[in-house]
PDB file of C-alpha atoms in Angstrom:
ATOM      1  CA  MET A   3      15.809  -4.674   2.889  1.00  0.00           C
ATOM      2  CA  ARG A   4      16.559  -1.189   1.659  1.00  0.00           C
ATOM      3  CA  PRO A   5      13.804   1.398   2.094  1.00  0.00           C
ATOM      4  CA  ILE A   6      11.274   1.320  -0.750  1.00  0.00           C
ATOM      5  CA  VAL A   7       9.062   4.232  -1.796  1.00  0.00           C
ATOM      6  CA  GLN A   8       5.621   3.352  -3.168  1.00  0.00           C
ATOM      7  CA  ILE A   9       3.149   5.881  -4.529  1.00  0.00           C
ATOM      8  CA  SER A  10      -0.542   5.123  -4.215  1.00  0.00           C
ATOM      9  CA  LEU A  11      -2.339   6.192  -7.374  1.00  0.00           C
ATOM     10  CA  ASP A  12      -5.654   6.872  -5.642  1.00  0.00           C
ATOM     11  CA  LEU A  13      -7.084   8.416  -8.794  1.00  0.00           C
ATOM     12  CA  THR A  14     -10.145   7.608 -10.859  1.00  0.00           C
ATOM     13  CA  ASN A  15      -8.915   7.633 -14.443  1.00  0.00           C
ATOM     14  CA  ILE A  16      -6.046   5.989 -16.297  1.00  0.00           C
ATOM     15  CA  ASP A  17      -4.671   9.113 -17.960  1.00  0.00           C
ATOM     16  CA  GLU A  18      -4.115  10.972 -14.700  1.00  0.00           C
ATOM     17  CA  ALA A  19      -2.758   7.831 -13.061  1.00  0.00           C
ATOM     18  CA  LEU A  20      -0.198   7.393 -15.853  1.00  0.00           C
ATOM     19  CA  GLU A  21       0.773  11.065 -15.732  1.00  0.00           C
ATOM     20  CA  THR A  22       1.283  10.941 -11.974  1.00  0.00           C
ATOM     21  CA  ALA A  23       3.145   7.631 -12.199  1.00  0.00           C
ATOM     22  CA  GLU A  24       5.526   9.014 -14.812  1.00  0.00           C
ATOM     23  CA  LEU A  25       6.554  12.007 -12.732  1.00  0.00           C
ATOM     24  CA  ALA A  26       6.772   9.796  -9.638  1.00  0.00           C
ATOM     25  CA  MET A  27       9.211   7.469 -11.370  1.00  0.00           C
ATOM     26  CA  ARG A  28      11.323  10.426 -12.489  1.00  0.00           C
ATOM     27  CA  ALA A  29      11.384  11.598  -8.867  1.00  0.00           C
ATOM     28  CA  GLY A  30      12.738   8.266  -7.622  1.00  0.00           C
ATOM     29  CA  VAL A  31       9.667   6.268  -6.570  1.00  0.00           C
ATOM     30  CA  ASP A  32      10.338   2.510  -6.592  1.00  0.00           C
ATOM     31  CA  TRP A  33       6.862   0.909  -6.678  1.00  0.00           C
ATOM     32  CA  LEU A  34       3.539   1.972  -8.185  1.00  0.00           C
ATOM     33  CA  GLU A  35       0.215   1.172  -6.555  1.00  0.00           C
ATOM     34  CA  ALA A  36      -3.028   0.873  -8.464  1.00  0.00           C
ATOM     35  CA  GLY A  37      -5.046   2.353  -5.618  1.00  0.00           C
ATOM     36  CA  THR A  38      -8.514   1.125  -4.724  1.00  0.00           C
ATOM     37  CA  PRO A  39     -10.257   4.136  -6.400  1.00  0.00           C
ATOM     38  CA  LEU A  40      -8.361   3.425  -9.639  1.00  0.00           C
ATOM     39  CA  ILE A  41      -9.249  -0.273  -9.524  1.00  0.00           C
ATOM     40  CA  LEU A  42     -12.908   0.555  -8.865  1.00  0.00           C
ATOM     41  CA  ALA A  43     -12.982   3.030 -11.752  1.00  0.00           C
ATOM     42  CA  GLU A  44     -10.825   1.253 -14.320  1.00  0.00           C
ATOM     43  CA  GLY A  45     -10.389  -2.320 -13.098  1.00  0.00           C
ATOM     44  CA  LEU A  46      -7.913  -4.537 -14.909  1.00  0.00           C
ATOM     45  CA  HIS A  47      -7.532  -1.886 -17.610  1.00  0.00           C
ATOM     46  CA  GLY A  48      -5.774   0.392 -15.131  1.00  0.00           C
ATOM     47  CA  VAL A  49      -3.312  -2.299 -14.078  1.00  0.00           C
ATOM     48  CA  ARG A  50      -2.643  -3.281 -17.703  1.00  0.00           C
ATOM     49  CA  ALA A  51      -2.017   0.353 -18.623  1.00  0.00           C
ATOM     50  CA  LEU A  52       0.488   0.765 -15.796  1.00  0.00           C
ATOM     51  CA  ARG A  53       2.259  -2.456 -16.775  1.00  0.00           C
ATOM     52  CA  ALA A  54       2.466  -1.405 -20.430  1.00  0.00           C
ATOM     53  CA  ALA A  55       3.892   1.991 -19.506  1.00  0.00           C
ATOM     54  CA  PHE A  56       6.283   0.691 -16.831  1.00  0.00           C
ATOM     55  CA  PRO A  57       7.255  -2.850 -17.861  1.00  0.00           C
ATOM     56  CA  LYS A  58       9.902  -3.384 -15.158  1.00  0.00           C
ATOM     57  CA  THR A  59       8.328  -1.574 -12.190  1.00  0.00           C
ATOM     58  CA  PRO A  60       6.648  -3.436  -9.308  1.00  0.00           C
ATOM     59  CA  ILE A  61       2.911  -2.749  -9.327  1.00  0.00           C
ATOM     60  CA  VAL A  62       0.711  -3.223  -6.252  1.00  0.00           C
ATOM     61  CA  ALA A  63      -2.984  -3.868  -6.872  1.00  0.00           C
ATOM     62  CA  ASP A  64      -4.780  -2.624  -3.752  1.00  0.00           C
ATOM     63  CA  LEU A  65      -7.728  -4.988  -4.061  1.00  0.00           C
ATOM     64  CA  LYS A  66      -8.545  -5.206  -0.351  1.00  0.00           C
ATOM     65  CA  THR A  67      -9.716  -8.737  -1.126  1.00  0.00           C
ATOM     66  CA  MET A  68     -12.357 -10.154   1.235  1.00  0.00           C
ATOM     67  CA  ASP A  69     -13.611 -13.135  -0.801  1.00  0.00           C
ATOM     68  CA  GLY A  70     -12.974 -14.856  -4.107  1.00  0.00           C
ATOM     69  CA  GLY A  71      -9.299 -14.567  -3.303  1.00  0.00           C
ATOM     70  CA  TYR A  72      -7.787 -16.938  -5.845  1.00  0.00           C
ATOM     71  CA  LEU A  73      -9.587 -15.500  -8.877  1.00  0.00           C
ATOM     72  CA  GLU A  74      -8.997 -11.866  -7.887  1.00  0.00           C
ATOM     73  CA  ALA A  75      -5.286 -12.460  -7.370  1.00  0.00           C
ATOM     74  CA  GLU A  76      -5.014 -14.478 -10.580  1.00  0.00           C
ATOM     75  CA  MET A  77      -6.706 -11.773 -12.643  1.00  0.00           C
ATOM     76  CA  MET A  78      -4.505  -9.011 -11.285  1.00  0.00           C
ATOM     77  CA  ALA A  79      -1.315 -11.046 -11.663  1.00  0.00           C
ATOM     78  CA  LYS A  80      -2.159 -11.818 -15.288  1.00  0.00           C
ATOM     79  CA  ALA A  81      -2.864  -8.106 -15.856  1.00  0.00           C
ATOM     80  CA  GLY A  82       0.634  -7.284 -14.642  1.00  0.00           C
ATOM     81  CA  ALA A  83       0.418  -6.768 -10.893  1.00  0.00           C
ATOM     82  CA  THR A  84       3.413  -8.012  -8.922  1.00  0.00           C
ATOM     83  CA  HIS A  85       1.708  -7.570  -5.529  1.00  0.00           C
ATOM     84  CA  VAL A  86      -1.912  -7.958  -4.386  1.00  0.00           C
ATOM     85  CA  VAL A  87      -3.596  -7.002  -1.108  1.00  0.00           C
ATOM     86  CA  VAL A  88      -5.788  -9.257   1.032  1.00  0.00           C
ATOM     87  CA  MET A  89      -7.469  -8.221   4.268  1.00  0.00           C
ATOM     88  CA  ALA A  90      -6.756  -9.870   7.621  1.00  0.00           C
ATOM     89  CA  ARG A  91     -10.487  -9.657   8.388  1.00  0.00           C
ATOM     90  CA  ALA A  92     -11.199 -11.954   5.447  1.00  0.00           C
ATOM     91  CA  HIS A  93     -11.765 -15.621   6.203  1.00  0.00           C
ATOM     92  CA  GLU A  94      -8.633 -17.688   6.722  1.00  0.00           C
ATOM     93  CA  GLU A  95      -9.455 -19.675   3.592  1.00  0.00           C
ATOM     94  CA  THR A  96      -9.574 -16.502   1.497  1.00  0.00           C
ATOM     95  CA  ILE A  97      -6.114 -15.511   2.688  1.00  0.00           C
ATOM     96  CA  ARG A  98      -4.849 -18.998   1.918  1.00  0.00           C
ATOM     97  CA  CYS A  99      -6.386 -18.773  -1.575  1.00  0.00           C
ATOM     98  CA  VAL A 100      -4.636 -15.461  -2.293  1.00  0.00           C
ATOM     99  CA  VAL A 101      -1.324 -16.880  -1.069  1.00  0.00           C
ATOM    100  CA  LYS A 102      -1.815 -19.950  -3.284  1.00  0.00           C
ATOM    101  CA  ALA A 103      -2.610 -17.778  -6.299  1.00  0.00           C
ATOM    102  CA  GLY A 104       0.448 -15.681  -5.559  1.00  0.00           C
ATOM    103  CA  ALA A 105       2.613 -18.775  -5.650  1.00  0.00           C
ATOM    104  CA  ASP A 106       0.925 -20.057  -8.822  1.00  0.00           C
ATOM    105  CA  PHE A 107       1.195 -16.792 -10.758  1.00  0.00           C
ATOM    106  CA  GLY A 108       4.394 -15.241  -9.399  1.00  0.00           C
ATOM    107  CA  CYS A 109       2.705 -12.486  -7.411  1.00  0.00           C
ATOM    108  CA  GLN A 110       3.573 -11.498  -3.839  1.00  0.00           C
ATOM    109  CA  VAL A 111       0.898 -11.018  -1.197  1.00  0.00           C
ATOM    110  CA  MET A 112       0.496  -8.024   1.088  1.00  0.00           C
ATOM    111  CA  GLY A 113      -1.766  -8.667   4.068  1.00  0.00           C
ATOM    112  CA  ASP A 114      -3.651  -5.651   5.457  1.00  0.00           C
ATOM    113  CA  ASN A 115      -4.580  -5.583   9.169  1.00  0.00           C
ATOM    114  CA  MET A 116      -7.081  -2.702   8.893  1.00  0.00           C
ATOM    115  CA  VAL A 117      -9.909  -2.859  11.478  1.00  0.00           C
ATOM    116  CA  CYS A 118      -8.462  -5.859  13.287  1.00  0.00           C
ATOM    117  CA  GLU A 119      -9.470  -5.789  16.937  1.00  0.00           C
ATOM    118  CA  ASP A 120      -5.845  -6.616  17.774  1.00  0.00           C
ATOM    119  CA  MET A 121      -3.639  -5.050  15.109  1.00  0.00           C
ATOM    120  CA  VAL A 122      -0.476  -6.821  16.268  1.00  0.00           C
ATOM    121  CA  ALA A 123      -2.153 -10.221  16.368  1.00  0.00           C
ATOM    122  CA  GLY A 124      -3.668  -9.506  12.950  1.00  0.00           C
ATOM    123  CA  ALA A 125      -0.233  -8.842  11.500  1.00  0.00           C
ATOM    124  CA  LYS A 126       1.162 -12.042  12.967  1.00  0.00           C
ATOM    125  CA  TRP A 127      -1.861 -13.974  11.653  1.00  0.00           C
ATOM    126  CA  LEU A 128      -1.166 -12.714   8.123  1.00  0.00           C
ATOM    127  CA  GLU A 129       2.474 -13.768   8.366  1.00  0.00           C
ATOM    128  CA  ASP A 130       1.516 -17.210   9.682  1.00  0.00           C
ATOM    129  CA  LEU A 131      -0.826 -17.714   6.715  1.00  0.00           C
ATOM    130  CA  GLY A 132       1.965 -17.024   4.241  1.00  0.00           C
ATOM    131  CA  CYS A 133       1.733 -13.332   3.346  1.00  0.00           C
ATOM    132  CA  ASP A 134       4.962 -11.775   2.119  1.00  0.00           C
ATOM    133  CA  TYR A 135       4.344  -8.312   3.618  1.00  0.00           C
ATOM    134  CA  VAL A 136       2.173  -6.707   6.288  1.00  0.00           C
ATOM    135  CA  ILE A 137       0.311  -3.446   5.725  1.00  0.00           C
ATOM    136  CA  HIS A 138      -0.350  -1.881   9.123  1.00  0.00           C
ATOM    137  CA  HIS A 139      -3.324   0.267   8.226  1.00  0.00           C
ATOM    138  CA  ILE A 140      -5.638   2.776   9.894  1.00  0.00           C
ATOM    139  CA  GLY A 141      -8.529   3.331   7.495  1.00  0.00           C
ATOM    140  CA  TYR A 142      -9.605   6.559   5.798  1.00  0.00           C
ATOM    141  CA  ASP A 143     -13.145   6.632   7.218  1.00  0.00           C
ATOM    142  CA  GLU A 144     -11.959   5.551  10.659  1.00  0.00           C
ATOM    143  CA  ARG A 145      -9.386   8.351  10.908  1.00  0.00           C
ATOM    144  CA  ARG A 146     -11.616  11.102   9.566  1.00  0.00           C
ATOM    145  CA  GLY A 147     -14.744  10.058  11.411  1.00  0.00           C
ATOM    146  CA  ILE A 148     -13.024   9.878  14.784  1.00  0.00           C
ATOM    147  CA  ALA A 149     -11.350  13.243  14.217  1.00  0.00           C
ATOM    148  CA  ALA A 150     -14.673  14.806  13.126  1.00  0.00           C
ATOM    149  CA  ARG A 151     -16.128  13.888  16.512  1.00  0.00           C
ATOM    150  CA  GLY A 152     -13.370  15.866  18.193  1.00  0.00           C
ATOM    151  CA  LEU A 153     -11.390  12.832  19.301  1.00  0.00           C
ATOM    152  CA  ARG A 154      -7.724  12.075  18.714  1.00  0.00           C
ATOM    153  CA  MET A 155      -7.173  10.689  15.227  1.00  0.00           C
ATOM    154  CA  PRO A 156      -5.526   7.235  15.444  1.00  0.00           C
ATOM    155  CA  SER A 157      -2.241   6.731  13.627  1.00  0.00           C
ATOM    156  CA  PRO A 158      -0.455   3.629  12.367  1.00  0.00           C
ATOM    157  CA  LEU A 159       2.577   4.894  14.264  1.00  0.00           C
ATOM    158  CA  ASP A 160       0.751   4.189  17.546  1.00  0.00           C
ATOM    159  CA  GLN A 161       1.556   0.471  17.300  1.00  0.00           C
ATOM    160  CA  LEU A 162       4.043   0.352  14.445  1.00  0.00           C
ATOM    161  CA  ARG A 163       7.009  -0.761  16.527  1.00  0.00           C
ATOM    162  CA  GLU A 164       4.906  -3.508  18.118  1.00  0.00           C
ATOM    163  CA  VAL A 165       3.814  -4.770  14.703  1.00  0.00           C
ATOM    164  CA  VAL A 166       7.373  -4.683  13.355  1.00  0.00           C
ATOM    165  CA  ASN A 167       8.627  -6.612  16.387  1.00  0.00           C
ATOM    166  CA  ALA A 168       5.886  -9.230  16.070  1.00  0.00           C
ATOM    167  CA  VAL A 169       6.695 -10.327  12.501  1.00  0.00           C
ATOM    168  CA  LYS A 170       9.735 -11.228  10.418  1.00  0.00           C
ATOM    169  CA  ILE A 171       8.328 -10.017   7.094  1.00  0.00           C
ATOM    170  CA  PRO A 172       8.555  -6.374   5.914  1.00  0.00           C
ATOM    171  CA  VAL A 173       5.957  -3.922   7.216  1.00  0.00           C
ATOM    172  CA  GLN A 174       4.344  -0.886   5.611  1.00  0.00           C
ATOM    173  CA  ALA A 175       2.483   1.767   7.637  1.00  0.00           C
ATOM    174  CA  VAL A 176      -0.574   3.341   5.978  1.00  0.00           C
ATOM    175  CA  GLY A 177      -3.094   5.907   7.113  1.00  0.00           C
ATOM    176  CA  GLY A 178      -2.944   9.676   7.387  1.00  0.00           C
ATOM    177  CA  LEU A 179       0.793  10.025   7.925  1.00  0.00           C
ATOM    178  CA  SER A 180       2.378  13.457   7.591  1.00  0.00           C
ATOM    179  CA  LEU A 181       5.388  13.816   5.322  1.00  0.00           C
ATOM    180  CA  GLU A 182       7.691  13.779   8.316  1.00  0.00           C
ATOM    181  CA  GLN A 183       6.059  10.654   9.702  1.00  0.00           C
ATOM    182  CA  ALA A 184       6.233   8.840   6.364  1.00  0.00           C
ATOM    183  CA  ILE A 185       9.909   9.673   5.981  1.00  0.00           C
ATOM    184  CA  ALA A 186      10.527   8.380   9.517  1.00  0.00           C
ATOM    185  CA  CYS A 187       8.898   4.972   8.929  1.00  0.00           C
ATOM    186  CA  PRO A 188      12.191   3.155   8.192  1.00  0.00           C
ATOM    187  CA  SER A 189      13.485   4.301  11.585  1.00  0.00           C
ATOM    188  CA  TYR A 190      10.578   2.319  13.107  1.00  0.00           C
ATOM    189  CA  GLY A 191      11.738  -0.765  11.212  1.00  0.00           C
ATOM    190  CA  ALA A 192       9.126  -0.387   8.452  1.00  0.00           C
ATOM    191  CA  PRO A 193      11.030  -0.137   5.145  1.00  0.00           C
ATOM    192  CA  LEU A 194       8.054   0.084   2.769  1.00  0.00           C
ATOM    193  CA  VAL A 195       6.952   3.707   2.678  1.00  0.00           C
ATOM    194  CA  VAL A 196       3.738   4.511   0.837  1.00  0.00           C
ATOM    195  CA  LEU A 197       2.963   8.030  -0.327  1.00  0.00           C
ATOM    196  CA  GLY A 198      -0.635   8.847  -1.167  1.00  0.00           C
ATOM    197  CA  ALA A 199      -3.543  10.800   0.211  1.00  0.00           C
ATOM    198  CA  PRO A 200      -2.948  13.306   1.679  1.00  0.00           C
ATOM    199  CA  LEU A 201       0.784  13.487   0.934  1.00  0.00           C
ATOM    200  CA  THR A 202       0.749  13.564  -2.849  1.00  0.00           C
ATOM    201  CA  ILE A 203      -2.919  13.199  -3.696  1.00  0.00           C
ATOM    202  CA  ASP A 204      -5.801  15.508  -2.765  1.00  0.00           C
ATOM    203  CA  ALA A 205      -7.429  13.524   0.043  1.00  0.00           C
ATOM    204  CA  ASP A 206     -10.946  14.791  -0.616  1.00  0.00           C
ATOM    205  CA  ALA A 207     -11.164  14.772  -4.399  1.00  0.00           C
ATOM    206  CA  PHE A 208      -8.604  12.029  -5.160  1.00  0.00           C
ATOM    207  CA  LYS A 209      -6.933  14.313  -7.672  1.00  0.00           C
ATOM    208  CA  THR A 210      -3.269  15.167  -8.020  1.00  0.00           C
ATOM    209  CA  ALA A 211      -2.224  17.618  -5.320  1.00  0.00           C
ATOM    210  CA  ASP A 212      -1.494  21.201  -6.334  1.00  0.00           C
ATOM    211  CA  GLY A 213       2.061  22.476  -6.509  1.00  0.00           C
ATOM    212  CA  ASN A 214       5.290  21.010  -7.885  1.00  0.00           C
ATOM    213  CA  LEU A 215       4.618  17.377  -7.098  1.00  0.00           C
ATOM    214  CA  GLU A 216       7.693  16.036  -8.863  1.00  0.00           C
ATOM    215  CA  ALA A 217      10.144  18.248  -6.975  1.00  0.00           C
ATOM    216  CA  SER A 218       8.448  17.452  -3.676  1.00  0.00           C
ATOM    217  CA  LEU A 219       8.488  13.739  -4.396  1.00  0.00           C
ATOM    218  CA  LYS A 220      12.187  13.807  -5.225  1.00  0.00           C
ATOM    219  CA  LEU A 221      13.016  15.397  -1.884  1.00  0.00           C
ATOM    220  CA  ILE A 222      10.876  12.818  -0.088  1.00  0.00           C
ATOM    221  CA  CYS A 223      12.388   9.881  -2.005  1.00  0.00           C
ATOM    222  CA  ASP A 224      15.913  11.094  -1.342  1.00  0.00           C
ATOM    223  CA  ALA A 225      15.194  11.395   2.378  1.00  0.00           C
ATOM    224  CA  ILE A 226      13.679   7.902   2.584  1.00  0.00           C
ATOM    225  CA  HIS A 227      16.390   6.256   0.515  1.00  0.00           C
ATOM    226  CA  ALA A 228      19.012   7.857   2.787  1.00  0.00           C
ATOM    227  CA  HIS A 229      17.978   5.516   5.627  1.00  0.00           C
ATOM    228  CA  GLU A 230      20.119   2.483   6.283  1.00  0.00           C
ATOM    229  CA  ASP A 231      18.768  -0.936   5.252  1.00  0.00           C
ATOM    230  CA  VAL A 232      16.010  -2.090   7.603  1.00  0.00           C
TER     231      VAL A 232
END
């Protein structure tokens, strides 16, 4: 597939999410993500607002589902989400429920391997259970807490090639990537590039980053889209 740029709207109100999404789309972003902070703050209203404003754009609902998988996926699909996220650490039956709901309501499933003891095995597990995509994810608290103790901050790039080689479905790397690292993800075989905290969103306050975000995003999108199909 060709490289895809997704922006994570890790914001806490609909108005700012819509404003950021609009400039992101002008800059060349392909997919919008209703980030977990937005879903916690605004719920289905945030997804509905994004769908109303961008009727033809793929929308990822970053639910991080751990239980109640069918209902959560159904609700988000009916609100306008085209993709939902389920965690590999959820029970197998929950993952199966999300996959079933995805099939029933025309929504694709992204499986997230965050905090798996074996990240590569977790990715393969998600594929085997029917997920359409793998999110190879090092969590926010994990990264920052380890770094705060003076240790090396883990990166999704540490095992990205191994994850890509283990599965046949598209992979997205998430977790503290620099701009340069995010742009390089397609060269690792991971065509889904997500931009969010701290690239385009203030990582501490979950507010839009200072500076000319639209111009910066356009440069980033152009660089990512310049990669060959992965």
